[in-house]
Amino acid sequence: MNSQTFYIKTYGCQMNERDSEIMAGQLRQMGYQPVNDEKSAELIIVNTCAVRGSAEEHALGYIGQLKQLKDQNPSMRLAVAGCMSQEPGTIAWLKKHAAHVDLVFGTHNLHELPKLLDEVEQSDEMVIDVWKSAGEVVEHLPSQRADGVQAFVNIIYGCDKFCTYCIVPFTRGKERSREIPAIVNEVKALAQEGYQDITVLGQNVNSYGHDLNPAVDLADLLVELEKIDGVRWLRYTTSHPRDFSQKLIDTIAQSQKITHHVHLPVQSGSNPILKRMNRKYTREQYLDLIERVKRAIPDAVLTTDIIVGFPGETEEDFEATMDLVRQVRYDAAFTFLYSPREGTPAARWEGRDPVPNPVKKERLNRLMSLQYQISLEANQQLIGRTELVLIEGLSKKNPNVWAGRTHTNKVVLIDRDPAVDLIDRFVPVRITQAKTFYLTGEVVGAPVSDPSPRRRVELPLV
Ligand code: 5AD
Ligand code: SF4
C-alpha cells in the first residue's frame, strides 16, 4: 500500500462527476488519500469535457497551468482523462503543447486506472491508452461518493442519437444499459448507507433498456427502484423528448418518489432547425409532449436546454424558439451558443453557413432576458407556499445560511439556526422571497421522514 495523495479536477456533466467518483474509489483502494488542493497532490487527474469549445479551453488552460507544479515537483504525476481524450486531435495537441502530462486515458477504460498508473512508473514517455470503442459494461468498480444523502447511479452509457451538433456519441460510444438487478443492488446498498436522494444517470436515460434481453424501459426500472426502503426522492437525467413515453409520464404521476422536475431539452423551436439537428421530433410533437406532462403532473417544474446560432439559423427560426419559450414557460433553461465540434455534420455546415458571432450573442442575450423574466415570475408564484426542502449544506457565500433544494430542483436559501443541525434533512419551509435563480424561505416545522413529492405540505396557521 502506498500513502500518496491525489486530486481530481472534473469538468462537464454528471456522468463525468460519476466517473471521477469511480477513479477516486480505485485510488482509495490502492491506498491513495484525497486532498483538496492540487498543490499538495502527488497525482492529479484532469477529467475533461468536450461538449463545447469553452469547456475544452478551460481544461487545456488548467493543464497548462499545472506545468509549473510539475516543474517544482517532478515526481508529481499528471493524467488527462474524459471526453477530450477520446477526440483524435487531443493527443497530438498534448504531445506538442503539454509534454508534462504523464498519462492519457479515455472514457472506456477508467476501470484500468491502477494498471495504467503502474505503466507510468515503468515508462519515460507519455503513456497513452484510449480505446476507440467501449467493451462490456464493467460492474462492481469501487467508488468514492460524496458524503451526504445524494447519490448518482449510472444506468446507461453512451448515446446513439447522433444529433448533428453533438460530440457525445463519438466520445462516449454506443448505448449500453446496465441490467436492472445490478442497478437495484447498487441502489439498495446506497439506501442502506443513508443515501436518500438518488439520481439515475445517462446521456439519454429514456432509451434505457432497449438493448437488454428481454428489453425493458426507464419506467420499469424506476418502479423497481421506488420499492427500495430508504430511497425518498428518485430523479433521472438526461432526457430526450423523442423517447419520453406516455408510460413514463404516467409512472411519474403515480409515483410516491419520482420527483416532479422534468428536464426536456428542446434545443430549438424551429422545425427546419430541429430537422437539421436530427432531433427526430417536430415543434408540434414536443409541445404535445409538454401538454401531456402538464396534464398528468400539474405541479411539474419544466426545464430545458437550448442552442442558439446553429448553422443557418435565421431570425425567423430564432423567433420560433422565443415563441416556444413563451408558450411552455419553463422554470429555467440552460442556453448555449452553438459551438462547432470537429467531426460532427453541423461543424461542416458552420464552415458554409455560420450565424455571425455578434448575431449569435445578441440572440442569446434576448433569449436569456426572456427566460430570466419567466423564471422570476414562476418563482414568485411560490411565495407564501410551504415546500419540502432537502437541506444540502451551508451557502458557499454565507455560513449563516442553509442551502437546499425542493424536489423540483429549486434552490432555497434559509437563515440558519445555529442551535439545530438540519443538513441532509427534509424540512418544511415557507417561501418568503423569489429571485430569478433561487428562493428564500423560513423553516416552519420539524424534519419529515416521508418527503414524498406527492405529499402536500399543509400551510401553517398564521
Ligand atoms: N454547441 C452548443 N451546445 C451544445 N450542446 C451539446 N452540443 C453542443 C454544441 N456543439 C448542449 C445541448 C445539450 C447540452 C448538454 O449541451 O443543449 O443538451
Ligand atoms: Fe448529444 Fe443528442 Fe445524444 Fe444528447 S441525445 S448526448 S445532444 S447526441
Tab-separated table of C-alpha atoms and ligand atoms in Angstrom:
chain	number	residue	atom	x	y	z
A	1	MET	CA	0.000	0.000	0.000
A	2	ASN	CA	1.229	3.486	-0.706
A	3	SER	CA	0.191	6.652	1.070
A	4	GLN	CA	0.261	9.024	-1.858
A	5	THR	CA	-2.209	11.830	-2.342
A	6	PHE	CA	-4.495	12.598	-5.290
A	7	TYR	CA	-6.629	15.417	-6.607
A	8	ILE	CA	-9.222	15.114	-9.397
A	9	LYS	CA	-10.395	18.160	-11.336
A	10	THR	CA	-13.697	17.446	-13.054
A	11	TYR	CA	-15.214	19.378	-15.949
A	12	GLY	CA	-18.616	18.825	-17.546
A	13	CYS	CA	-21.715	16.818	-16.785
A	14	GLN	CA	-22.823	14.487	-14.009
A	15	MET	CA	-21.561	11.479	-15.971
A	16	ASN	CA	-18.080	12.937	-15.634
A	17	GLU	CA	-18.643	13.599	-11.929
A	18	ARG	CA	-19.634	9.972	-11.553
A	19	ASP	CA	-16.568	8.779	-13.493
A	20	SER	CA	-14.412	10.836	-11.130
A	21	GLU	CA	-16.035	9.081	-8.156
A	22	ILE	CA	-15.052	5.750	-9.707
A	23	MET	CA	-11.476	6.901	-10.308
A	24	ALA	CA	-11.346	8.130	-6.699
A	25	GLY	CA	-12.693	4.777	-5.477
A	26	GLN	CA	-9.966	2.884	-7.288
A	27	LEU	CA	-7.286	5.231	-5.980
A	28	ARG	CA	-8.547	4.884	-2.414
A	29	GLN	CA	-8.389	1.121	-2.813
A	30	MET	CA	-4.759	1.489	-3.890
A	31	GLY	CA	-4.039	3.430	-0.714
A	32	TYR	CA	-4.085	6.947	-2.159
A	33	GLN	CA	-5.568	9.721	0.004
A	34	PRO	CA	-7.668	12.570	-1.452
A	35	VAL	CA	-6.532	16.170	-0.923
A	36	ASN	CA	-8.477	19.382	-1.529
A	37	ASP	CA	-5.716	21.260	-3.265
A	38	GLU	CA	-3.691	20.320	-6.337
A	39	LYS	CA	-0.558	21.843	-4.822
A	40	SER	CA	-0.263	19.076	-2.256
A	41	ALA	CA	-1.237	16.224	-4.607
A	42	GLU	CA	1.197	13.632	-5.906
A	43	LEU	CA	-1.274	12.568	-8.575
A	44	ILE	CA	-3.577	14.971	-10.432
A	45	ILE	CA	-6.247	13.730	-12.822
A	46	VAL	CA	-7.982	16.211	-15.130
A	47	ASN	CA	-11.328	14.721	-16.160
A	48	THR	CA	-12.187	16.713	-19.284
A	49	CYS	CA	-15.396	17.661	-21.124
A	50	ALA	CA	-15.671	18.089	-24.910
A	51	VAL	CA	-19.270	19.220	-25.318
A	52	ARG	CA	-18.398	22.819	-26.206
A	53	GLY	CA	-15.197	24.646	-27.157
A	54	SER	CA	-15.305	26.714	-23.952
A	55	ALA	CA	-15.187	23.568	-21.771
A	56	GLU	CA	-12.166	22.351	-23.715
A	57	GLU	CA	-10.372	25.677	-23.404
A	58	HIS	CA	-10.852	25.660	-19.631
A	59	ALA	CA	-9.396	22.165	-19.301
A	60	LEU	CA	-6.452	22.888	-21.592
A	61	GLY	CA	-5.728	26.126	-19.723
A	62	TYR	CA	-5.737	24.238	-16.433
A	63	ILE	CA	-3.444	21.517	-17.806
A	64	GLY	CA	-1.100	24.276	-18.990
A	65	GLN	CA	-1.024	25.873	-15.519
A	66	LEU	CA	-0.042	22.569	-13.949
A	67	LYS	CA	3.317	22.657	-15.751
A	68	GLN	CA	4.590	24.981	-13.050
A	69	LEU	CA	3.668	22.492	-10.313
A	70	LYS	CA	5.301	19.685	-12.248
A	71	ASP	CA	8.498	21.753	-12.659
A	72	GLN	CA	8.584	22.309	-8.896
A	73	ASN	CA	7.833	18.673	-8.123
A	74	PRO	CA	8.949	16.380	-10.965
A	75	SER	CA	7.728	13.250	-9.147
A	76	MET	CA	4.145	14.546	-9.300
A	77	ARG	CA	2.092	12.599	-11.876
A	78	LEU	CA	-0.449	14.256	-14.180
A	79	ALA	CA	-3.170	12.318	-16.017
A	80	VAL	CA	-5.720	13.562	-18.561
A	81	ALA	CA	-8.985	11.620	-18.801
A	82	GLY	CA	-12.546	12.057	-20.030
A	83	CYS	CA	-14.224	13.062	-23.254
A	84	MET	CA	-11.410	15.173	-24.703
A	85	SER	CA	-9.056	12.177	-24.583
A	86	GLN	CA	-11.450	10.395	-26.958
A	87	GLU	CA	-11.077	13.115	-29.604
A	88	PRO	CA	-8.409	12.454	-32.227
A	89	GLY	CA	-6.872	15.950	-32.076
A	90	THR	CA	-6.264	15.985	-28.322
A	91	ILE	CA	-3.350	13.560	-28.116
A	92	ALA	CA	-1.388	15.351	-30.859
A	93	TRP	CA	-2.088	18.657	-29.103
A	94	LEU	CA	-0.963	17.357	-25.705
A	95	LYS	CA	2.222	15.845	-27.161
A	96	LYS	CA	3.082	19.177	-28.742
A	97	HIS	CA	1.976	21.618	-26.048
A	98	ALA	CA	1.790	19.652	-22.800
A	99	ALA	CA	4.678	17.219	-22.629
A	100	HIS	CA	4.442	17.401	-18.806
A	101	VAL	CA	1.363	15.119	-18.974
A	102	ASP	CA	2.267	11.549	-17.893
A	103	LEU	CA	-0.890	9.644	-18.799
A	104	VAL	CA	-3.839	9.997	-21.167
A	105	PHE	CA	-6.781	7.613	-20.891
A	106	GLY	CA	-10.360	7.785	-22.077
A	107	THR	CA	-13.944	7.178	-21.043
A	108	HIS	CA	-13.941	3.454	-21.886
A	109	ASN	CA	-11.017	2.276	-19.768
A	110	LEU	CA	-11.221	4.103	-16.475
A	111	HIS	CA	-11.506	0.720	-14.757
A	112	GLU	CA	-7.873	0.137	-15.782
A	113	LEU	CA	-6.553	3.101	-13.820
A	114	PRO	CA	-4.373	1.016	-11.407
A	115	LYS	CA	-2.688	-0.780	-14.310
A	116	LEU	CA	-2.177	2.475	-16.209
A	117	LEU	CA	-0.562	4.177	-13.212
A	118	ASP	CA	1.777	1.229	-12.982
A	119	GLU	CA	2.714	1.672	-16.624
A	120	VAL	CA	3.501	5.323	-15.985
A	121	GLU	CA	6.113	4.286	-13.419
A	122	GLN	CA	7.699	1.903	-15.959
A	123	SER	CA	7.802	4.419	-18.804
A	124	ASP	CA	9.800	7.555	-19.574
A	125	GLU	CA	7.246	8.747	-22.086
A	126	MET	CA	3.654	9.897	-22.008
A	127	VAL	CA	1.509	6.744	-21.593
A	128	ILE	CA	-1.482	6.896	-23.922
A	129	ASP	CA	-4.266	4.340	-23.719
A	130	VAL	CA	-7.530	5.453	-25.296
A	131	TRP	CA	-9.989	2.846	-26.515
A	132	LYS	CA	-11.869	3.641	-29.715
A	133	SER	CA	-14.970	1.799	-28.552
A	134	ALA	CA	-16.417	0.538	-25.307
A	135	GLY	CA	-16.097	-3.023	-24.041
A	136	GLU	CA	-18.705	-4.784	-21.917
A	137	VAL	CA	-20.226	-2.826	-19.044
A	138	VAL	CA	-17.879	-3.285	-16.062
A	139	GLU	CA	-19.710	-3.867	-12.755
A	140	HIS	CA	-18.508	-3.765	-9.141
A	141	LEU	CA	-15.947	-0.992	-9.505
A	142	PRO	CA	-15.131	0.674	-6.207
A	143	SER	CA	-16.277	4.251	-5.930
A	144	GLN	CA	-15.842	7.152	-3.577
A	145	ARG	CA	-19.097	9.061	-3.404
A	146	ALA	CA	-19.644	12.471	-1.895
A	147	ASP	CA	-20.820	12.474	1.724
A	148	GLY	CA	-24.429	13.343	2.346
A	149	VAL	CA	-27.705	11.872	1.175
A	150	GLN	CA	-27.458	12.410	-2.580
A	151	ALA	CA	-26.004	9.774	-4.899
A	152	PHE	CA	-25.727	9.323	-8.666
A	153	VAL	CA	-26.064	5.932	-10.329
A	154	ASN	CA	-25.231	5.138	-13.962
A	155	ILE	CA	-27.930	3.211	-15.788
A	156	ILE	CA	-26.965	3.627	-19.436
A	157	TYR	CA	-23.677	4.606	-21.039
A	158	GLY	CA	-23.192	6.244	-24.440
A	159	CYS	CA	-25.652	7.703	-26.924
A	160	ASP	CA	-26.953	6.510	-30.299
A	161	LYS	CA	-28.894	9.632	-31.209
A	162	PHE	CA	-26.242	11.456	-33.256
A	163	CYS	CA	-27.698	14.934	-33.009
A	164	THR	CA	-25.675	16.683	-35.703
A	165	TYR	CA	-24.066	19.247	-33.364
A	166	CYS	CA	-23.059	16.800	-30.655
A	167	ILE	CA	-19.731	15.142	-29.916
A	168	VAL	CA	-21.061	12.793	-27.213
A	169	PRO	CA	-21.824	9.757	-29.435
A	170	PHE	CA	-18.168	9.916	-30.526
A	171	THR	CA	-16.637	10.380	-27.073
A	172	ARG	CA	-18.979	8.108	-25.105
A	173	GLY	CA	-19.697	5.406	-27.666
A	174	LYS	CA	-22.857	3.446	-28.371
A	175	GLU	CA	-25.644	2.880	-25.863
A	176	ARG	CA	-25.061	0.161	-23.286
A	177	SER	CA	-27.576	-0.365	-20.474
A	178	ARG	CA	-26.847	-1.941	-17.124
A	179	GLU	CA	-29.074	-4.827	-16.042
A	180	ILE	CA	-31.933	-3.927	-13.646
A	181	PRO	CA	-30.710	-6.281	-10.834
A	182	ALA	CA	-27.234	-4.684	-10.867
A	183	ILE	CA	-28.772	-1.209	-10.539
A	184	VAL	CA	-31.256	-2.325	-7.870
A	185	ASN	CA	-28.438	-3.862	-5.813
A	186	GLU	CA	-26.359	-0.714	-6.058
A	187	VAL	CA	-29.286	1.500	-5.006
A	188	LYS	CA	-30.193	-0.865	-2.120
A	189	ALA	CA	-26.637	-0.644	-0.827
A	190	LEU	CA	-26.711	3.147	-1.170
A	191	ALA	CA	-30.026	3.372	0.690
A	192	GLN	CA	-28.564	1.278	3.494
A	193	GLU	CA	-25.664	3.695	3.723
A	194	GLY	CA	-28.170	6.543	4.115
A	195	TYR	CA	-28.343	7.946	0.569
A	196	GLN	CA	-31.965	9.068	0.158
A	197	ASP	CA	-31.947	11.252	-2.949
A	198	ILE	CA	-30.964	9.056	-5.889
A	199	THR	CA	-30.394	10.298	-9.446
A	200	VAL	CA	-30.096	7.744	-12.228
A	201	LEU	CA	-27.792	8.872	-14.992
A	202	GLY	CA	-27.331	8.512	-18.719
A	203	GLN	CA	-26.836	10.723	-21.787
A	204	ASN	CA	-30.312	9.621	-22.773
A	205	VAL	CA	-31.992	7.779	-19.911
A	206	ASN	CA	-35.204	7.456	-21.902
A	207	SER	CA	-33.661	4.870	-24.157
A	208	TYR	CA	-32.613	2.795	-21.131
A	209	GLY	CA	-33.087	-0.942	-21.533
A	210	HIS	CA	-33.871	-1.258	-25.246
A	211	ASP	CA	-30.574	-3.145	-25.718
A	212	LEU	CA	-31.214	-5.633	-22.899
A	213	ASN	CA	-32.687	-9.085	-23.324
A	214	PRO	CA	-35.595	-9.008	-22.610
A	215	ALA	CA	-35.925	-5.304	-23.395
A	216	VAL	CA	-37.090	-3.096	-20.519
A	217	ASP	CA	-37.565	0.650	-20.170
A	218	LEU	CA	-36.904	3.500	-17.759
A	219	ALA	CA	-40.392	3.287	-16.243
A	220	ASP	CA	-39.834	-0.415	-15.421
A	221	LEU	CA	-36.549	0.441	-13.736
A	222	LEU	CA	-37.945	3.374	-11.740
A	223	VAL	CA	-40.812	1.211	-10.483
A	224	GLU	CA	-38.251	-1.276	-9.131
A	225	LEU	CA	-36.124	1.446	-7.540
A	226	GLU	CA	-39.166	3.015	-5.929
A	227	LYS	CA	-39.718	-0.199	-3.928
A	228	ILE	CA	-36.395	0.201	-2.125
A	229	ASP	CA	-36.794	1.255	1.512
A	230	GLY	CA	-34.789	4.323	2.382
A	231	VAL	CA	-34.974	5.870	-1.096
A	232	ARG	CA	-37.021	9.041	-0.687
A	233	TRP	CA	-36.520	11.039	-3.895
A	234	LEU	CA	-35.786	9.490	-7.280
A	235	ARG	CA	-34.516	11.606	-10.162
A	236	TYR	CA	-33.317	10.827	-13.680
A	237	THR	CA	-31.185	12.769	-16.103
A	238	THR	CA	-30.841	13.457	-19.000
A	239	SER	CA	-33.944	13.009	-21.112
A	240	HIS	CA	-34.568	13.045	-24.841
A	241	PRO	CA	-38.087	14.246	-25.771
A	242	ARG	CA	-38.436	11.688	-28.535
A	243	ASP	CA	-38.148	8.740	-26.152
A	244	PHE	CA	-40.101	10.263	-23.263
A	245	SER	CA	-43.028	7.848	-23.272
A	246	GLN	CA	-46.596	8.197	-22.028
A	247	LYS	CA	-45.863	5.172	-19.833
A	248	LEU	CA	-43.070	7.159	-18.162
A	249	ILE	CA	-45.318	10.206	-17.684
A	250	ASP	CA	-47.986	8.013	-16.054
A	251	THR	CA	-45.355	6.314	-13.889
A	252	ILE	CA	-44.079	9.666	-12.634
A	253	ALA	CA	-47.615	10.903	-11.996
A	254	GLN	CA	-48.445	7.839	-9.891
A	255	SER	CA	-45.121	7.562	-8.134
A	256	GLN	CA	-44.584	8.393	-4.472
A	257	LYS	CA	-40.875	9.046	-5.002
A	258	ILE	CA	-40.049	10.217	-8.533
A	259	THR	CA	-39.589	13.963	-8.333
A	260	HIS	CA	-41.655	16.391	-10.385
A	261	HIS	CA	-38.759	18.077	-12.130
A	262	VAL	CA	-38.965	17.287	-15.840
A	263	HIS	CA	-35.950	18.366	-17.866
A	264	LEU	CA	-36.758	18.140	-21.569
A	265	PRO	CA	-34.028	19.616	-23.781
A	266	VAL	CA	-35.748	21.171	-26.811
A	267	GLN	CA	-32.613	22.727	-28.444
A	268	SER	CA	-34.701	24.795	-30.901
A	269	GLY	CA	-38.307	25.780	-31.531
A	270	SER	CA	-37.969	25.793	-35.322
A	271	ASN	CA	-38.880	22.739	-37.373
A	272	PRO	CA	-36.250	23.224	-40.110
A	273	ILE	CA	-33.528	23.576	-37.446
A	274	LEU	CA	-34.811	20.589	-35.452
A	275	LYS	CA	-34.674	18.568	-38.637
A	276	ARG	CA	-31.098	19.599	-39.368
A	277	MET	CA	-30.165	18.925	-35.756
A	278	ASN	CA	-31.505	15.374	-36.285
A	279	ARG	CA	-33.608	15.684	-33.150
A	280	LYS	CA	-36.291	13.421	-34.657
A	281	TYR	CA	-39.261	15.404	-33.327
A	282	THR	CA	-41.147	18.459	-34.520
A	283	ARG	CA	-42.075	21.530	-32.548
A	284	GLU	CA	-45.688	20.305	-32.550
A	285	GLN	CA	-44.739	16.877	-31.195
A	286	TYR	CA	-42.628	18.490	-28.493
A	287	LEU	CA	-45.431	20.864	-27.456
A	288	ASP	CA	-47.857	17.954	-27.371
A	289	LEU	CA	-45.466	16.114	-25.029
A	290	ILE	CA	-45.253	19.176	-22.773
A	291	GLU	CA	-49.045	19.391	-22.666
A	292	ARG	CA	-49.290	15.724	-21.695
A	293	VAL	CA	-46.704	16.203	-18.940
A	294	LYS	CA	-48.509	19.272	-17.590
A	295	ARG	CA	-51.851	17.487	-17.652
A	296	ALA	CA	-50.589	14.391	-15.810
A	297	ILE	CA	-48.289	16.227	-13.378
A	298	PRO	CA	-49.826	19.673	-12.768
A	299	ASP	CA	-47.050	20.826	-10.417
A	300	ALA	CA	-44.252	19.676	-12.767
A	301	VAL	CA	-41.321	22.058	-12.985
A	302	LEU	CA	-40.163	22.090	-16.591
A	303	THR	CA	-36.633	22.971	-17.647
A	304	THR	CA	-34.781	22.721	-20.940
A	305	ASP	CA	-31.565	23.148	-22.939
A	306	ILE	CA	-31.463	25.471	-25.957
A	307	ILE	CA	-28.729	26.056	-28.540
A	308	VAL	CA	-28.599	29.482	-30.191
A	309	GLY	CA	-26.873	30.119	-33.518
A	310	PHE	CA	-26.949	26.655	-35.058
A	311	PRO	CA	-25.583	26.929	-38.645
A	312	GLY	CA	-28.171	28.531	-40.915
A	313	GLU	CA	-30.450	29.694	-38.044
A	314	THR	CA	-32.455	32.640	-39.397
A	315	GLU	CA	-34.163	35.362	-37.407
A	316	GLU	CA	-37.436	33.560	-38.115
A	317	ASP	CA	-36.032	30.283	-36.734
A	318	PHE	CA	-34.820	32.076	-33.633
A	319	GLU	CA	-38.202	33.803	-33.164
A	320	ALA	CA	-39.816	30.344	-33.277
A	321	THR	CA	-37.586	29.361	-30.327
A	322	MET	CA	-38.545	32.535	-28.425
A	323	ASP	CA	-42.180	31.820	-29.129
A	324	LEU	CA	-41.866	28.244	-27.857
A	325	VAL	CA	-40.235	29.510	-24.650
A	326	ARG	CA	-43.141	31.928	-24.146
A	327	GLN	CA	-45.596	29.113	-24.745
A	328	VAL	CA	-44.027	26.492	-22.457
A	329	ARG	CA	-42.925	28.953	-19.742
A	330	TYR	CA	-40.022	26.869	-18.467
A	331	ASP	CA	-38.958	27.401	-14.873
A	332	ALA	CA	-35.363	27.515	-16.121
A	333	ALA	CA	-33.378	26.988	-19.307
A	334	PHE	CA	-29.725	26.263	-19.968
A	335	THR	CA	-28.868	28.322	-23.018
A	336	PHE	CA	-25.761	27.745	-25.125
A	337	LEU	CA	-24.074	29.406	-28.069
A	338	TYR	CA	-23.633	26.805	-30.787
A	339	SER	CA	-20.043	25.557	-30.715
A	340	PRO	CA	-18.725	23.621	-33.720
A	341	ARG	CA	-17.345	20.190	-32.758
A	342	GLU	CA	-14.856	18.712	-35.175
A	343	GLY	CA	-16.105	15.585	-36.925
A	344	THR	CA	-19.822	16.368	-36.474
A	345	PRO	CA	-22.011	17.179	-39.521
A	346	ALA	CA	-23.005	20.604	-38.182
A	347	ALA	CA	-19.359	21.644	-37.925
A	348	ARG	CA	-19.102	21.241	-41.709
A	349	TRP	CA	-22.231	23.388	-42.200
A	350	GLU	CA	-20.761	26.003	-39.867
A	351	GLY	CA	-17.996	26.449	-42.454
A	352	ARG	CA	-20.561	27.264	-45.166
A	353	ASP	CA	-23.432	28.897	-43.338
A	354	PRO	CA	-22.429	30.240	-39.932
A	355	VAL	CA	-24.503	32.678	-37.907
A	356	PRO	CA	-22.123	35.642	-37.359
A	357	ASN	CA	-20.820	35.812	-33.799
A	358	PRO	CA	-22.392	39.165	-32.864
A	359	VAL	CA	-25.775	37.911	-34.105
A	360	LYS	CA	-25.385	34.684	-32.087
A	361	LYS	CA	-24.582	36.662	-28.950
A	362	GLU	CA	-27.370	39.159	-29.446
A	363	ARG	CA	-29.875	36.307	-29.849
A	364	LEU	CA	-28.545	34.563	-26.757
A	365	ASN	CA	-28.992	37.779	-24.762
A	366	ARG	CA	-32.564	38.191	-25.972
A	367	LEU	CA	-33.359	34.599	-25.079
A	368	MET	CA	-31.766	34.873	-21.646
A	369	SER	CA	-33.676	38.064	-20.761
A	370	LEU	CA	-36.936	36.427	-21.772
A	371	GLN	CA	-36.171	33.276	-19.776
A	372	TYR	CA	-34.998	35.206	-16.698
A	373	GLN	CA	-38.274	37.134	-16.657
A	374	ILE	CA	-40.277	33.902	-16.875
A	375	SER	CA	-38.106	32.188	-14.216
A	376	LEU	CA	-38.667	35.094	-11.850
A	377	GLU	CA	-42.422	35.075	-12.423
A	378	ALA	CA	-42.564	31.307	-11.884
A	379	ASN	CA	-40.616	31.616	-8.631
A	380	GLN	CA	-42.848	34.474	-7.446
A	381	GLN	CA	-45.815	32.113	-7.681
A	382	LEU	CA	-44.255	30.125	-4.845
A	383	ILE	CA	-44.146	32.962	-2.317
A	384	GLY	CA	-46.217	32.056	0.733
A	385	ARG	CA	-46.281	28.345	-0.142
A	386	THR	CA	-44.716	25.703	2.065
A	387	GLU	CA	-42.343	23.326	0.273
A	388	LEU	CA	-40.297	20.391	1.474
A	389	VAL	CA	-36.639	21.294	1.147
A	390	LEU	CA	-33.709	18.924	1.365
A	391	ILE	CA	-31.055	20.984	3.140
A	392	GLU	CA	-27.814	20.191	1.347
A	393	GLY	CA	-25.347	22.299	3.307
A	394	LEU	CA	-24.299	25.815	4.123
A	395	SER	CA	-24.407	28.506	1.475
A	396	LYS	CA	-20.964	28.912	-0.105
A	397	LYS	CA	-21.270	32.664	0.248
A	398	ASN	CA	-22.609	32.835	3.785
A	399	PRO	CA	-22.108	30.226	6.531
A	400	ASN	CA	-25.127	31.639	8.382
A	401	VAL	CA	-27.393	30.462	5.599
A	402	TRP	CA	-28.517	26.923	4.734
A	403	ALA	CA	-28.779	25.995	1.053
A	404	GLY	CA	-31.228	23.334	-0.034
A	405	ARG	CA	-33.431	22.237	-2.884
A	406	THR	CA	-37.057	21.313	-3.431
A	407	HIS	CA	-37.773	18.027	-5.210
A	408	THR	CA	-38.421	20.180	-8.257
A	409	ASN	CA	-34.771	21.274	-8.058
A	410	LYS	CA	-35.325	24.864	-6.938
A	411	VAL	CA	-32.579	26.269	-4.758
A	412	VAL	CA	-33.838	27.616	-1.419
A	413	LEU	CA	-31.741	29.705	0.968
A	414	ILE	CA	-32.729	29.739	4.633
A	415	ASP	CA	-31.328	31.715	7.580
A	416	ARG	CA	-29.541	29.162	9.736
A	417	ASP	CA	-30.482	28.494	13.315
A	418	PRO	CA	-27.145	27.569	14.925
A	419	ALA	CA	-28.973	25.637	17.658
A	420	VAL	CA	-30.056	22.869	15.248
A	421	ASP	CA	-28.373	20.849	12.532
A	422	LEU	CA	-30.753	20.357	9.626
A	423	ILE	CA	-28.187	19.370	6.974
A	424	ASP	CA	-29.307	16.296	4.995
A	425	ARG	CA	-32.849	16.562	6.405
A	426	PHE	CA	-36.124	17.159	4.557
A	427	VAL	CA	-37.676	20.223	6.151
A	428	PRO	CA	-40.937	22.150	5.555
A	429	VAL	CA	-40.008	25.671	4.508
A	430	ARG	CA	-42.279	28.632	3.844
A	431	ILE	CA	-41.108	30.561	0.790
A	432	THR	CA	-40.664	34.234	1.607
A	433	GLN	CA	-38.871	35.727	-1.413
A	434	ALA	CA	-38.324	34.848	-5.055
A	435	LYS	CA	-35.330	35.662	-7.237
A	436	THR	CA	-34.506	34.512	-10.759
A	437	PHE	CA	-32.233	31.654	-9.695
A	438	TYR	CA	-33.292	30.918	-6.125
A	439	LEU	CA	-35.897	31.314	-3.407
A	440	THR	CA	-35.544	32.287	0.213
A	441	GLY	CA	-37.592	30.773	2.984
A	442	GLU	CA	-38.009	30.001	6.670
A	443	VAL	CA	-38.282	26.682	8.448
A	444	VAL	CA	-41.852	26.142	9.655
A	445	GLY	CA	-41.736	22.660	11.119
A	446	ALA	CA	-39.706	19.658	12.151
A	447	PRO	CA	-37.870	17.497	9.579
A	448	VAL	CA	-40.080	14.852	7.998
A	449	SER	CA	-39.220	11.238	7.278
A	450	ASP	CA	-41.770	10.866	4.480
A	451	PRO	CA	-40.882	13.600	1.976
A	452	SER	CA	-42.852	12.208	-0.971
A	453	PRO	CA	-43.077	14.581	-3.944
A	454	ARG	CA	-46.806	13.858	-3.907
A	455	ARG	CA	-47.180	14.946	-0.311
A	456	ARG	CA	-48.976	18.261	0.002
A	457	VAL	CA	-47.416	20.218	2.766
A	458	GLU	CA	-50.061	21.810	4.984
A	459	LEU	CA	-49.824	25.550	5.171
A	460	PRO	CA	-49.019	26.540	8.743
A	461	LEU	CA	-51.656	28.579	10.564
A	462	VAL	CA	-50.511	32.154	10.899
B	1	5AD	N1	-22.761	23.563	-29.070
B	1	5AD	C1	-23.534	24.135	-28.126
B	1	5AD	N2	-24.240	23.447	-27.224
B	1	5AD	C2	-24.175	22.087	-27.286
B	1	5AD	N3	-24.767	21.133	-26.537
B	1	5AD	C3	-24.372	19.932	-26.989
B	1	5AD	N4	-23.532	20.083	-28.040
B	1	5AD	C4	-23.405	21.423	-28.239
B	1	5AD	C5	-22.681	22.212	-29.176
B	1	5AD	N5	-21.933	21.655	-30.108
B	1	5AD	C6	-25.713	21.436	-25.464
B	1	5AD	C7	-27.090	20.834	-25.729
B	1	5AD	C8	-27.156	19.707	-24.748
B	1	5AD	C9	-26.334	20.249	-23.599
B	1	5AD	C10	-25.852	19.228	-22.633
B	1	5AD	O1	-25.243	20.856	-24.255
B	1	5AD	O2	-28.056	21.823	-25.444
B	1	5AD	O3	-28.481	19.408	-24.342
B	2	SF4	FE1	-25.758	14.578	-27.759
B	2	SF4	FE2	-28.183	14.298	-28.856
B	2	SF4	FE3	-27.031	12.207	-27.582
B	2	SF4	FE4	-27.903	14.304	-26.157
B	2	SF4	S1	-29.177	12.920	-27.405
B	2	SF4	S2	-25.912	13.258	-25.924
B	2	SF4	S3	-27.495	16.022	-27.532
B	2	SF4	S4	-26.319	13.196	-29.464
